[in-house]
CSV table of C-alpha atoms in Angstrom, one decimal:
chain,number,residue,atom,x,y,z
A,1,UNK,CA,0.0,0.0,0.0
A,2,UNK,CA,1.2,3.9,-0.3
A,3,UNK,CA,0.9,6.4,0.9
A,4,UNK,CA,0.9,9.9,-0.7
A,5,UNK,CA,1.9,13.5,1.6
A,6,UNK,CA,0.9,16.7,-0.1
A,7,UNK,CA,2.7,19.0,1.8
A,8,UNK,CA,5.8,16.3,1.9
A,9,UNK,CA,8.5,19.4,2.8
A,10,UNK,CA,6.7,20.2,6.3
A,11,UNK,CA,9.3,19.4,9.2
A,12,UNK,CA,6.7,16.9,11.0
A,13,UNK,CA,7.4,14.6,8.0
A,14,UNK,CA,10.4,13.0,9.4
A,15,UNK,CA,8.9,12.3,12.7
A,16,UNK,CA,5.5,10.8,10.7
A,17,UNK,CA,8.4,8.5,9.1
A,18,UNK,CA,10.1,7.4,11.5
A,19,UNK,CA,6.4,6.5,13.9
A,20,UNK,CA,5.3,4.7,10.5
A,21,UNK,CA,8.6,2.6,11.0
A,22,UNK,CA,7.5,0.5,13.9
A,23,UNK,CA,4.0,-0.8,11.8
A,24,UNK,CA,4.5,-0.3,8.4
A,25,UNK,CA,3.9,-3.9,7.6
A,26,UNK,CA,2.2,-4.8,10.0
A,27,UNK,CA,-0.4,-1.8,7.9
A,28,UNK,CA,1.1,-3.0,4.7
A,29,UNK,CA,2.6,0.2,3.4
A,30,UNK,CA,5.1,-0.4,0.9
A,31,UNK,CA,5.8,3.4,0.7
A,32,UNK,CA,5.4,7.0,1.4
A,33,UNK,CA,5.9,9.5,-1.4
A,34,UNK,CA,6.3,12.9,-1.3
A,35,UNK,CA,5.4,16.0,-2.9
A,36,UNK,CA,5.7,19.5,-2.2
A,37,UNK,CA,5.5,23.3,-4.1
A,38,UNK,CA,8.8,24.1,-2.3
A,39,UNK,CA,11.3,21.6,-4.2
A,40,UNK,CA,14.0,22.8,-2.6
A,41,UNK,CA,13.1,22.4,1.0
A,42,UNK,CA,11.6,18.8,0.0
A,43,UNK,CA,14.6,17.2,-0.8
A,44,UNK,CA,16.0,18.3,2.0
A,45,UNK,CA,13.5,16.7,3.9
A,46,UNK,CA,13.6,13.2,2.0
A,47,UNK,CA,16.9,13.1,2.6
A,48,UNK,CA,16.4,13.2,6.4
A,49,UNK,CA,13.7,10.8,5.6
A,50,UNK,CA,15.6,8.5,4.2
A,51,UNK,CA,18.2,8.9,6.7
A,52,UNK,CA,15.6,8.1,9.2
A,53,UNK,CA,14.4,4.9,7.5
A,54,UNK,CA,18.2,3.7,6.5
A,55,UNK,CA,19.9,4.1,10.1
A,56,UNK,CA,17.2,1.4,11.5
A,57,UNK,CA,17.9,-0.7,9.0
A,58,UNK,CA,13.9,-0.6,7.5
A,59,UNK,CA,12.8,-0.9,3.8
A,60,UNK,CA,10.7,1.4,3.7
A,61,UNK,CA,10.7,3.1,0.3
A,62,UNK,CA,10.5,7.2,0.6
A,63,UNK,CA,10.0,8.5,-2.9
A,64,UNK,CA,9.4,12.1,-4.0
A,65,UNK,CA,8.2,13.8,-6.6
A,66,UNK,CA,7.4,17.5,-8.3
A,67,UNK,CA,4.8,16.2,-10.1
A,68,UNK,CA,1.6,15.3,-7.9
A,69,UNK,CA,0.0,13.3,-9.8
A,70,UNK,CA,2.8,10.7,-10.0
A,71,UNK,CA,2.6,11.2,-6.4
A,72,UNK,CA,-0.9,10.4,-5.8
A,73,UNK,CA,-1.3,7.6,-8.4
A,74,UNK,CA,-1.9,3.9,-6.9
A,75,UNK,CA,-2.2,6.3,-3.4
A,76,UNK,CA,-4.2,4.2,-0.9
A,77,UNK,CA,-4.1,7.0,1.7
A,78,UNK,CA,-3.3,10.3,1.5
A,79,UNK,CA,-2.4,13.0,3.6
A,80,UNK,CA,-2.8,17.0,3.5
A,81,UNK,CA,-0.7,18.9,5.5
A,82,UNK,CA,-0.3,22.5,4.1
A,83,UNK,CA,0.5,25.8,5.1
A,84,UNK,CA,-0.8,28.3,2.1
A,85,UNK,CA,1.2,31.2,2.1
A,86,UNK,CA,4.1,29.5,3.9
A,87,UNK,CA,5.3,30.6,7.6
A,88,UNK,CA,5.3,34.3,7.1
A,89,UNK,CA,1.5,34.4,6.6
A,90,UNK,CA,0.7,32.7,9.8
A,91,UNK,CA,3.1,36.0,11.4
A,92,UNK,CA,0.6,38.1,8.9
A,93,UNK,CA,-2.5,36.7,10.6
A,94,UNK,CA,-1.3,36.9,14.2
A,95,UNK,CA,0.5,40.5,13.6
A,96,UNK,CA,-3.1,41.8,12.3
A,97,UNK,CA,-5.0,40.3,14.7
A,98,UNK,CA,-3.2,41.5,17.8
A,99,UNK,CA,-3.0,44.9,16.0
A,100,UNK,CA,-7.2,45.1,16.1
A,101,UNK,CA,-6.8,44.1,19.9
A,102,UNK,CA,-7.9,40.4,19.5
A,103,UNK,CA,-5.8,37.5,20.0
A,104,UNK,CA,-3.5,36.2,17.3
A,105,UNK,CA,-3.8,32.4,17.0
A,106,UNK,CA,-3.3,30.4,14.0
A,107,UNK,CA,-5.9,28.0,14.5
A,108,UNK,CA,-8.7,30.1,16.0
A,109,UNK,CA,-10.6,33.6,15.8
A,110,UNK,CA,-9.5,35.7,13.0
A,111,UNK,CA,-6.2,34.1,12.7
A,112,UNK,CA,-7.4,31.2,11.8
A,113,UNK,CA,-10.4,32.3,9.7
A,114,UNK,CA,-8.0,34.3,7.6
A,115,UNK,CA,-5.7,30.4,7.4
A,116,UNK,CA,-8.8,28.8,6.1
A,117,UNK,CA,-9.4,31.5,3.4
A,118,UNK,CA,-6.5,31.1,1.5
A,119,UNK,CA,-6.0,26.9,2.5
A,120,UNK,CA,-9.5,26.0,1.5
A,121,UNK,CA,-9.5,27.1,-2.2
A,122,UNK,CA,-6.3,25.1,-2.4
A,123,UNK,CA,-7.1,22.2,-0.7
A,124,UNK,CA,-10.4,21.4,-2.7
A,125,UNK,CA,-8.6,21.7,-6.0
A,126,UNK,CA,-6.6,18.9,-4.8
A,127,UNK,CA,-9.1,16.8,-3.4
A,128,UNK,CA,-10.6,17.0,-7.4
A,129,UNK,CA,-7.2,15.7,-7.8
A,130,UNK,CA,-7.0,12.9,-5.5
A,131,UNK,CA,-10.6,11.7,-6.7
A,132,UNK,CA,-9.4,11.8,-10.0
A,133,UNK,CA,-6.3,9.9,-9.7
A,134,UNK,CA,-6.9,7.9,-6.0
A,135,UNK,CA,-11.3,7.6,-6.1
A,136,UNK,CA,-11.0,5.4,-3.2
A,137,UNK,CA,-8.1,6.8,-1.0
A,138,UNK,CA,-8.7,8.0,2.0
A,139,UNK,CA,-7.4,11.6,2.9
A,140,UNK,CA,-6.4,12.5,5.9
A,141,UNK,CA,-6.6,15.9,6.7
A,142,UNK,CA,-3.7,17.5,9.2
A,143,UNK,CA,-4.3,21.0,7.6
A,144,UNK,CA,-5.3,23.5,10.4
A,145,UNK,CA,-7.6,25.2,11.2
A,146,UNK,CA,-8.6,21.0,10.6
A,147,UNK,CA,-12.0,21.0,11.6
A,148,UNK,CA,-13.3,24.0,9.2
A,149,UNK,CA,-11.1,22.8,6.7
A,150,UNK,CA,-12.6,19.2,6.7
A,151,UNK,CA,-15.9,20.8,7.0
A,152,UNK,CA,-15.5,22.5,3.9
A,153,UNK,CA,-14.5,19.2,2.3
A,154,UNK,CA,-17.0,17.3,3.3
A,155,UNK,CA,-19.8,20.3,2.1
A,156,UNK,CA,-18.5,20.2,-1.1
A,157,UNK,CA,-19.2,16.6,-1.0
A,158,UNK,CA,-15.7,14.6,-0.2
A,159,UNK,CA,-16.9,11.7,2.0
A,160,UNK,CA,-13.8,9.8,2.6
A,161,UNK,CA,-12.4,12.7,4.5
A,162,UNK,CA,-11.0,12.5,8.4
A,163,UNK,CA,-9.8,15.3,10.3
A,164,UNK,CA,-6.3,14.5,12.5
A,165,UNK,CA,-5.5,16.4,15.6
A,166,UNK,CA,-2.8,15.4,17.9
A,167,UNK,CA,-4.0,17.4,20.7
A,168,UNK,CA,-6.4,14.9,22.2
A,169,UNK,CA,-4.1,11.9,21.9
A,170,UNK,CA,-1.2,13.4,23.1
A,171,UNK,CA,-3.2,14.7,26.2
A,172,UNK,CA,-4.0,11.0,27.0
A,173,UNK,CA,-1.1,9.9,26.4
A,174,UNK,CA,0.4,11.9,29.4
A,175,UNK,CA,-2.4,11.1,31.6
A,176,UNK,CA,-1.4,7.5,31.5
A,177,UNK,CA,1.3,8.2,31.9
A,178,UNK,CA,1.0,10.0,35.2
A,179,UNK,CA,-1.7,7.5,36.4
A,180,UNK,CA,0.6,4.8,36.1
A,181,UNK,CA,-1.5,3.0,33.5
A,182,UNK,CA,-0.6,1.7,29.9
A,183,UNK,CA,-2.4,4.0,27.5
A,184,UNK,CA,-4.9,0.8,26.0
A,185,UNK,CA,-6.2,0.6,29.3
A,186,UNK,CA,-7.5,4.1,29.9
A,187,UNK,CA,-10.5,5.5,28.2
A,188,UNK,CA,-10.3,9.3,27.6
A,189,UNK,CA,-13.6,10.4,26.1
A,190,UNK,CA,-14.0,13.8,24.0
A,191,UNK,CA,-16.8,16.0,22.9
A,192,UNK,CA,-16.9,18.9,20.7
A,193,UNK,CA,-15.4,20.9,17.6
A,194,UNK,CA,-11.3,20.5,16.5
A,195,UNK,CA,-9.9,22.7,19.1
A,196,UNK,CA,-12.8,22.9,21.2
A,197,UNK,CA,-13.6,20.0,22.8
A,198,UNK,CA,-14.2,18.3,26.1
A,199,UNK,CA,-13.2,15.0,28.1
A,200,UNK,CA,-16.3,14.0,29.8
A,201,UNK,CA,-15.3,10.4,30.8
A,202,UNK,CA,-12.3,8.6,32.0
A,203,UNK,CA,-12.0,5.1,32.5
A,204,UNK,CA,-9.2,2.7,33.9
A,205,UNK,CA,-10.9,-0.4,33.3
A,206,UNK,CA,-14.5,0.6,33.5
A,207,UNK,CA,-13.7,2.5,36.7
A,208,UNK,CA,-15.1,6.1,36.3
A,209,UNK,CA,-12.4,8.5,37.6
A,210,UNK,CA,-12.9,11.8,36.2
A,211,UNK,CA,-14.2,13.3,39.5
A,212,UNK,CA,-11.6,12.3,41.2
A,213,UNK,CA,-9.2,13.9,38.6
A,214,UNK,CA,-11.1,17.0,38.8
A,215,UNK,CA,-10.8,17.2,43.0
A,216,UNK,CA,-7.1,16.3,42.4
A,217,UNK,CA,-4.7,19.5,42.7
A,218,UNK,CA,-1.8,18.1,41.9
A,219,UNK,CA,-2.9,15.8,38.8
A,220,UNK,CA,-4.3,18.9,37.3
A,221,UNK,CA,-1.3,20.5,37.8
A,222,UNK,CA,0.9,18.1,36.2
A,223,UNK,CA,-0.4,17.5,33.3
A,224,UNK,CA,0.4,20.7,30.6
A,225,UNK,CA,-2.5,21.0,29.3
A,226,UNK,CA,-5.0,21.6,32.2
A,227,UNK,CA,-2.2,23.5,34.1
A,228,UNK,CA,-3.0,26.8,32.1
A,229,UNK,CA,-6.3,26.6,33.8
A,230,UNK,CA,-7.9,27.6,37.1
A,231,UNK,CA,-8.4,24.5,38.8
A,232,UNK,CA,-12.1,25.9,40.2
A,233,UNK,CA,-13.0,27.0,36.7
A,234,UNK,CA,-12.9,23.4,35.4
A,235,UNK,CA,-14.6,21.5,38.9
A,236,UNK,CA,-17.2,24.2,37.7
A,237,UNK,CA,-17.5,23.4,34.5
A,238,UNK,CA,-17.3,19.7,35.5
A,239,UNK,CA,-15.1,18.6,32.6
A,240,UNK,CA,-11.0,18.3,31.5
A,241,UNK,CA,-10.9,20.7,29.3
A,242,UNK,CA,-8.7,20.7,25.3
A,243,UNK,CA,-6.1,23.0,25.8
A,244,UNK,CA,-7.4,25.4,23.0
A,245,UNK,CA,-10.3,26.4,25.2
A,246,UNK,CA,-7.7,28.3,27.4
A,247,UNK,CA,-8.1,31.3,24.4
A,248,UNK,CA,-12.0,31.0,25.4
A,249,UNK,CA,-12.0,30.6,29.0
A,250,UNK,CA,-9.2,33.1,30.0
A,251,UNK,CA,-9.5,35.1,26.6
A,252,UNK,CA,-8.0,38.5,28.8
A,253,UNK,CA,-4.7,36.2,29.9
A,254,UNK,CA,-3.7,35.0,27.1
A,255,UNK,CA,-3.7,38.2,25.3
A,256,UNK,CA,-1.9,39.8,27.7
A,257,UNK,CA,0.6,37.4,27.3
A,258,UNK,CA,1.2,37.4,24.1
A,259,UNK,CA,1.4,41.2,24.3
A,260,UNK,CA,3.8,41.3,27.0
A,261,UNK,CA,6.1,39.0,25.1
A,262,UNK,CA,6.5,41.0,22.0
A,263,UNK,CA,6.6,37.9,20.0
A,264,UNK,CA,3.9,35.7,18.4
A,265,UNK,CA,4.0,31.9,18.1
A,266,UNK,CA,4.3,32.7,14.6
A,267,UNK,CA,7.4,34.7,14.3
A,268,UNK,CA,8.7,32.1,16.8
A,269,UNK,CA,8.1,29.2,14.4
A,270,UNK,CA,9.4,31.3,11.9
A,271,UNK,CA,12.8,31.9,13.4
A,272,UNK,CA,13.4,28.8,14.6
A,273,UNK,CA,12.6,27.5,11.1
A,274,UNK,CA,14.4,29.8,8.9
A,275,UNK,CA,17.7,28.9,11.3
A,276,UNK,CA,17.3,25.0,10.5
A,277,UNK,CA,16.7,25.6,6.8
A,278,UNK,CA,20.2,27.6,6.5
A,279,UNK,CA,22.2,25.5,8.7
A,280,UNK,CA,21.0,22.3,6.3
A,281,UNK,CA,21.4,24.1,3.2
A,282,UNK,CA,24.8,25.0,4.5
A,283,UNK,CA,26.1,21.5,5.2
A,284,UNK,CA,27.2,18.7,2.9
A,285,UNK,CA,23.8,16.4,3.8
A,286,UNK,CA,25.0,13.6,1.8
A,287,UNK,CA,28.5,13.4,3.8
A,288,UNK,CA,27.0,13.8,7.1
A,289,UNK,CA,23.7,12.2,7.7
A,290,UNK,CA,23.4,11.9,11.1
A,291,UNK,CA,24.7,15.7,11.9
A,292,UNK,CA,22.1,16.8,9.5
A,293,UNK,CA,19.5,14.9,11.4
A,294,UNK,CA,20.9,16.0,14.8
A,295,UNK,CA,20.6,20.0,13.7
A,296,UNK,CA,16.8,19.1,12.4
A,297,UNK,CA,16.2,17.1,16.2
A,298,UNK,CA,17.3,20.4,17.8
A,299,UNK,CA,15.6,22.9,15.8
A,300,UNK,CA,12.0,20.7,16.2
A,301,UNK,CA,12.8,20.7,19.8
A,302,UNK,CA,13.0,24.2,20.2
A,303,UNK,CA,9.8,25.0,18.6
A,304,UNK,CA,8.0,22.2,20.4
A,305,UNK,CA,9.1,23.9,23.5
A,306,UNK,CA,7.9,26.9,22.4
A,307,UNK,CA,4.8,25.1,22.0
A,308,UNK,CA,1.8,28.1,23.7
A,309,UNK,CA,4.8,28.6,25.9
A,310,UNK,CA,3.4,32.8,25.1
A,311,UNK,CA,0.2,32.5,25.5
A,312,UNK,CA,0.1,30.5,28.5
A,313,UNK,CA,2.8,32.1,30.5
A,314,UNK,CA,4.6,28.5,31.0
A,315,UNK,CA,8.0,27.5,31.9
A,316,UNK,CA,9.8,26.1,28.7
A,317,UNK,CA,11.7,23.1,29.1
A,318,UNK,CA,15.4,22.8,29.0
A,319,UNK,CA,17.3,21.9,25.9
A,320,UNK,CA,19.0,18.8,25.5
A,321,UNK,CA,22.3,19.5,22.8
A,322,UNK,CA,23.1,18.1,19.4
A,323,UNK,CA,24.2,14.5,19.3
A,324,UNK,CA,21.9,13.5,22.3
A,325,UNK,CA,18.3,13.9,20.7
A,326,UNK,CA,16.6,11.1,19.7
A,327,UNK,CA,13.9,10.8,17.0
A,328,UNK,CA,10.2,11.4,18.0
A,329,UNK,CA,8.2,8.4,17.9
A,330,UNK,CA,5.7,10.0,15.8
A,331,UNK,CA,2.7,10.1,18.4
A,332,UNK,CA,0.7,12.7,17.5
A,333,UNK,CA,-0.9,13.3,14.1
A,334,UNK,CA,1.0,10.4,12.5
A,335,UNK,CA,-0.1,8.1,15.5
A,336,UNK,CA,-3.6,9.1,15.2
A,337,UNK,CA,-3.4,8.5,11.3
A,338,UNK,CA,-2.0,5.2,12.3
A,339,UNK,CA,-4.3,4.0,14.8
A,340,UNK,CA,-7.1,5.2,12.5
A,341,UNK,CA,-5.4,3.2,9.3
A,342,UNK,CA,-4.7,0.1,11.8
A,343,UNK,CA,-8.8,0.4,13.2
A,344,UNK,CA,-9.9,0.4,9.5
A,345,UNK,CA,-8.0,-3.0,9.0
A,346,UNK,CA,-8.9,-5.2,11.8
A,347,UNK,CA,-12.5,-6.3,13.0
A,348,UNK,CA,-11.7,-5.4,16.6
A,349,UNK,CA,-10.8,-1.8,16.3
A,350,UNK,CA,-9.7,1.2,18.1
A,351,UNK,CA,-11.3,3.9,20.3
A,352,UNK,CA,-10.2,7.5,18.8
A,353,UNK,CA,-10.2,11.0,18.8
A,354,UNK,CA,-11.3,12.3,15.3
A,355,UNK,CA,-13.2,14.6,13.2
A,356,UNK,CA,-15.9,13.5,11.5
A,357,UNK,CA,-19.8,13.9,10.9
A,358,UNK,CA,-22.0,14.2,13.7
A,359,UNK,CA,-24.5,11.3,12.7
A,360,UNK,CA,-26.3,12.2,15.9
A,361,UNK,CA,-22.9,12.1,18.2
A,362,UNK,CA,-23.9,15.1,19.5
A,363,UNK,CA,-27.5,16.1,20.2
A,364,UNK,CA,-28.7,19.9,18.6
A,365,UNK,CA,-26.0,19.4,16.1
A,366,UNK,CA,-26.9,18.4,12.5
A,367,UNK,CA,-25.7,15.1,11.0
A,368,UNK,CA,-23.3,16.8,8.5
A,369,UNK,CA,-21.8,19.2,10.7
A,370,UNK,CA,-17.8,18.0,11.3
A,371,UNK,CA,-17.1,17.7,15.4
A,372,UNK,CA,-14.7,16.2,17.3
A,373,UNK,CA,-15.3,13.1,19.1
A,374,UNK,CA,-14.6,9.8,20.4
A,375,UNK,CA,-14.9,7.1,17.8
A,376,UNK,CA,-14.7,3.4,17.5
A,377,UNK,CA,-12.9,2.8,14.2
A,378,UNK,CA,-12.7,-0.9,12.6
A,379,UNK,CA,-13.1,-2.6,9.0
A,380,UNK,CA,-16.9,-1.6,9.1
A,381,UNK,CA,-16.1,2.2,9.5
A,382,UNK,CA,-16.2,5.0,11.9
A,383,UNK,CA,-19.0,5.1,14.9
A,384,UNK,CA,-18.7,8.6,16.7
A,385,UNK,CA,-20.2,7.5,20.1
A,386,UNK,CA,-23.0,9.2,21.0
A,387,UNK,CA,-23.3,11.9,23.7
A,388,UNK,CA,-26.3,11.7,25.7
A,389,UNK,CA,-26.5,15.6,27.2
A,390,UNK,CA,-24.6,18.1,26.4
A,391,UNK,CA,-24.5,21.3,29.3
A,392,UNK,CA,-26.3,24.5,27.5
A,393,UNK,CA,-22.7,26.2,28.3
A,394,UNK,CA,-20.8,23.5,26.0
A,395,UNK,CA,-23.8,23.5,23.2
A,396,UNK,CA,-23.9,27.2,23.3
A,397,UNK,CA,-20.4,27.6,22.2
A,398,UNK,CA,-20.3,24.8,19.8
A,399,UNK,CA,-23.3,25.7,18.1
A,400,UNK,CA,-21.5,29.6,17.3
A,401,UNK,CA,-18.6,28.3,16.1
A,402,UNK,CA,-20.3,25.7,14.0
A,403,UNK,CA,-22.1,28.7,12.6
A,404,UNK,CA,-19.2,30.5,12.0
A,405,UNK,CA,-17.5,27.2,10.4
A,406,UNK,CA,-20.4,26.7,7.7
A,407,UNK,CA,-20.9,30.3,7.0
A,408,UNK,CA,-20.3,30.3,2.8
């Protein structure tokens, strides 16, 4: 099986290669082509790929290509990940946002509304593409703002369209780990839109725990994504909140923070970015593999740890130096893609976070509107479960942003 990557020069590539390494055949893939607008930055990036894939001695075949139909053709999955405009326009967005007083955020409010302007257009011309070339491939959507870009697609009538977020795997993925639990045997379920959504259930083994989590100081502190909130805000609200409702529920905080700063997640990213590319472009790749992945490892390690570092006020991390940084094991968007792909192909399935239509998931929503939820994936399909009640507080926000969302 392959799989194709439009948007094959983005830096998350490598780490999506090397989490594809430790299931590739047990999934079947054969291969992961590549393409890319920016050529130059591509073969950078296959290189590293190939790197990645060479120095644990895998098979894997990592092709790329400046034509995209020769990448997409024989594609049994393919995935989007694009930034229209490249990095500077996400420093645009936030820069004119924060000018007008509002909060600059690439994902939501006017910074992300103004990302889905110029991504959408793009985006649908090459899902005509991909149902051209690859009718029955699914597509995997990692473009942000995801879930108003895949409920764009699936308006103008793509079907076999899924929306990938990291966010809610990666948060369970640190709660088992601080509840001492492997990650299969804890049940984290969300509700909600991309971005903004909910954990209203968590289960070790059947055991409800979630009000004990809430009443728990210290867990709440220790876990990065509920530490940017007030502890009494969420035993109010009565749910673990997704770390993007921080920009909703303390709105005033984070846009002081940014201010105070003087610097933008974007124009971080940008940076941090701009110094890889010139430090790889600089050396003799070919000559010096491992250095070359070593100065990528760094770079990628300082802009996760800048990672709403701004927003929230947090402590960053310290950095670990070049020569001691191990590749990622691809856990977020290329984990999620991978459980989804590894659900679709067995009859027992998994239970995941994705964004998909309603079918009734969520009551006062419409079938066709895109949210965010708990799913049980296997070879039959997707099955959002369904939430029984929904608090007037949660609907009230979802329901204004879904308007916003399907707005033409």
């Amino acid at each position: 099986m392959k799989i194709a990557v439009i948007g094959g020069a983005g830096v998350r590539t490598v780490i999506f290669i090397n989490g594809l390494l430790a299931r590739y055949k047990a999934l079947h893939i054969d291969e992961v082509a590549l393409y890319d607008i920016n050529q130059e930055k591509q073969q950078i990036i296959t290189k590293l790929c190939r790197h990645v894939v060479n120095r644990n001695h895998k098979d894997l075949i990592v092709t790329e290509s400046a034509d995209v139909r020769k990448v997409l053709q024989d594609a049994d999955y393919v995935v989007t990940t694009l930034r229209v405009g490249g990095d500077h326009s996400r420093v645009m967005d936030e820069t004119i946002a924060l000018n007008a007083g509002v909060i600059g955020q690439e994902t939501t409010g006017v910074g992300g509304f103004s990302m889905a302007v110029r991504t959408i257009p793009i985006l649908l011309e090459y899902c005509r593409l991909i149902n051209e070339i690859a009718p029955n491939a699914w597509i995997f959507n990692f473009t942000n703002p995801s879930g108003l870009v895949t409920q764009a697609l699936k308006s103008a009538g793509y079907e076999k369209v899924i929306g990938i977020c990291d966010a809610p795997s990666s948060t369970k993925f640190r709660m088992a780990a601080k509840l001492g639990v492997d990650e299969k045997d804890l049940y984290v379920e969300f509700f909600g839109l991309n971005h903004l959504s909910w954990i209203r259930s968590v289960k070790i083994r059947d055991e409800e725990i979630l009000p004990r989590l809430l009443a728990d100081d210290a867990f709440l502190k220790s876990i990065q994504e509920f530490s940017m909130f007030d502890p009494d805000l969420l035993r109010m609200i009565g749910f673990l909140p997704n770390e993007y409702l921080y920009y909703y529920y303390h709105r005033e905080k984070a846009l002081a923070n940014i201010l105070k700063s003087g610097a933008t997640g974007g124009q971080t990213i940008e940076q941090v970015n701009k110094q890889m590319m010139e430090e790889l472009k600089a050396m003799d790749m070919d000559a010096d593999p491992e250095g070359a992945l070593q100065i990528f490892l760094y770079y990628m390690q300082v802009r996760e740890n800048s990672y709403m570092s701004t927003e929230s006020g947090l402590v960053k991390r310290p950095l670990l130096e070049k020569g001691q940084l191990e590749v990622p094991d691809g856990m977020g968007y290329a984990g999620v893609m991978l459980d989804c792909i590894e659900g679709l192909q067995s009859k027992d399935g998994r239970d995941l976070v994705l964004s998909v239509e309603n079918q009734g998931s969520i009551p006062g929503l419409e079938d066709r509107d895109v949210v965010e939820v708990t799913c049980h994936v296997d070879e039959t399909g997707i099955h959002p479960v369904r939430v029984e009640e929904v608090p007037e507080h949660c609907y009230l926000l979802m329901r204004l942003i879904k308007m916003y969302e399907k707005e033409p």
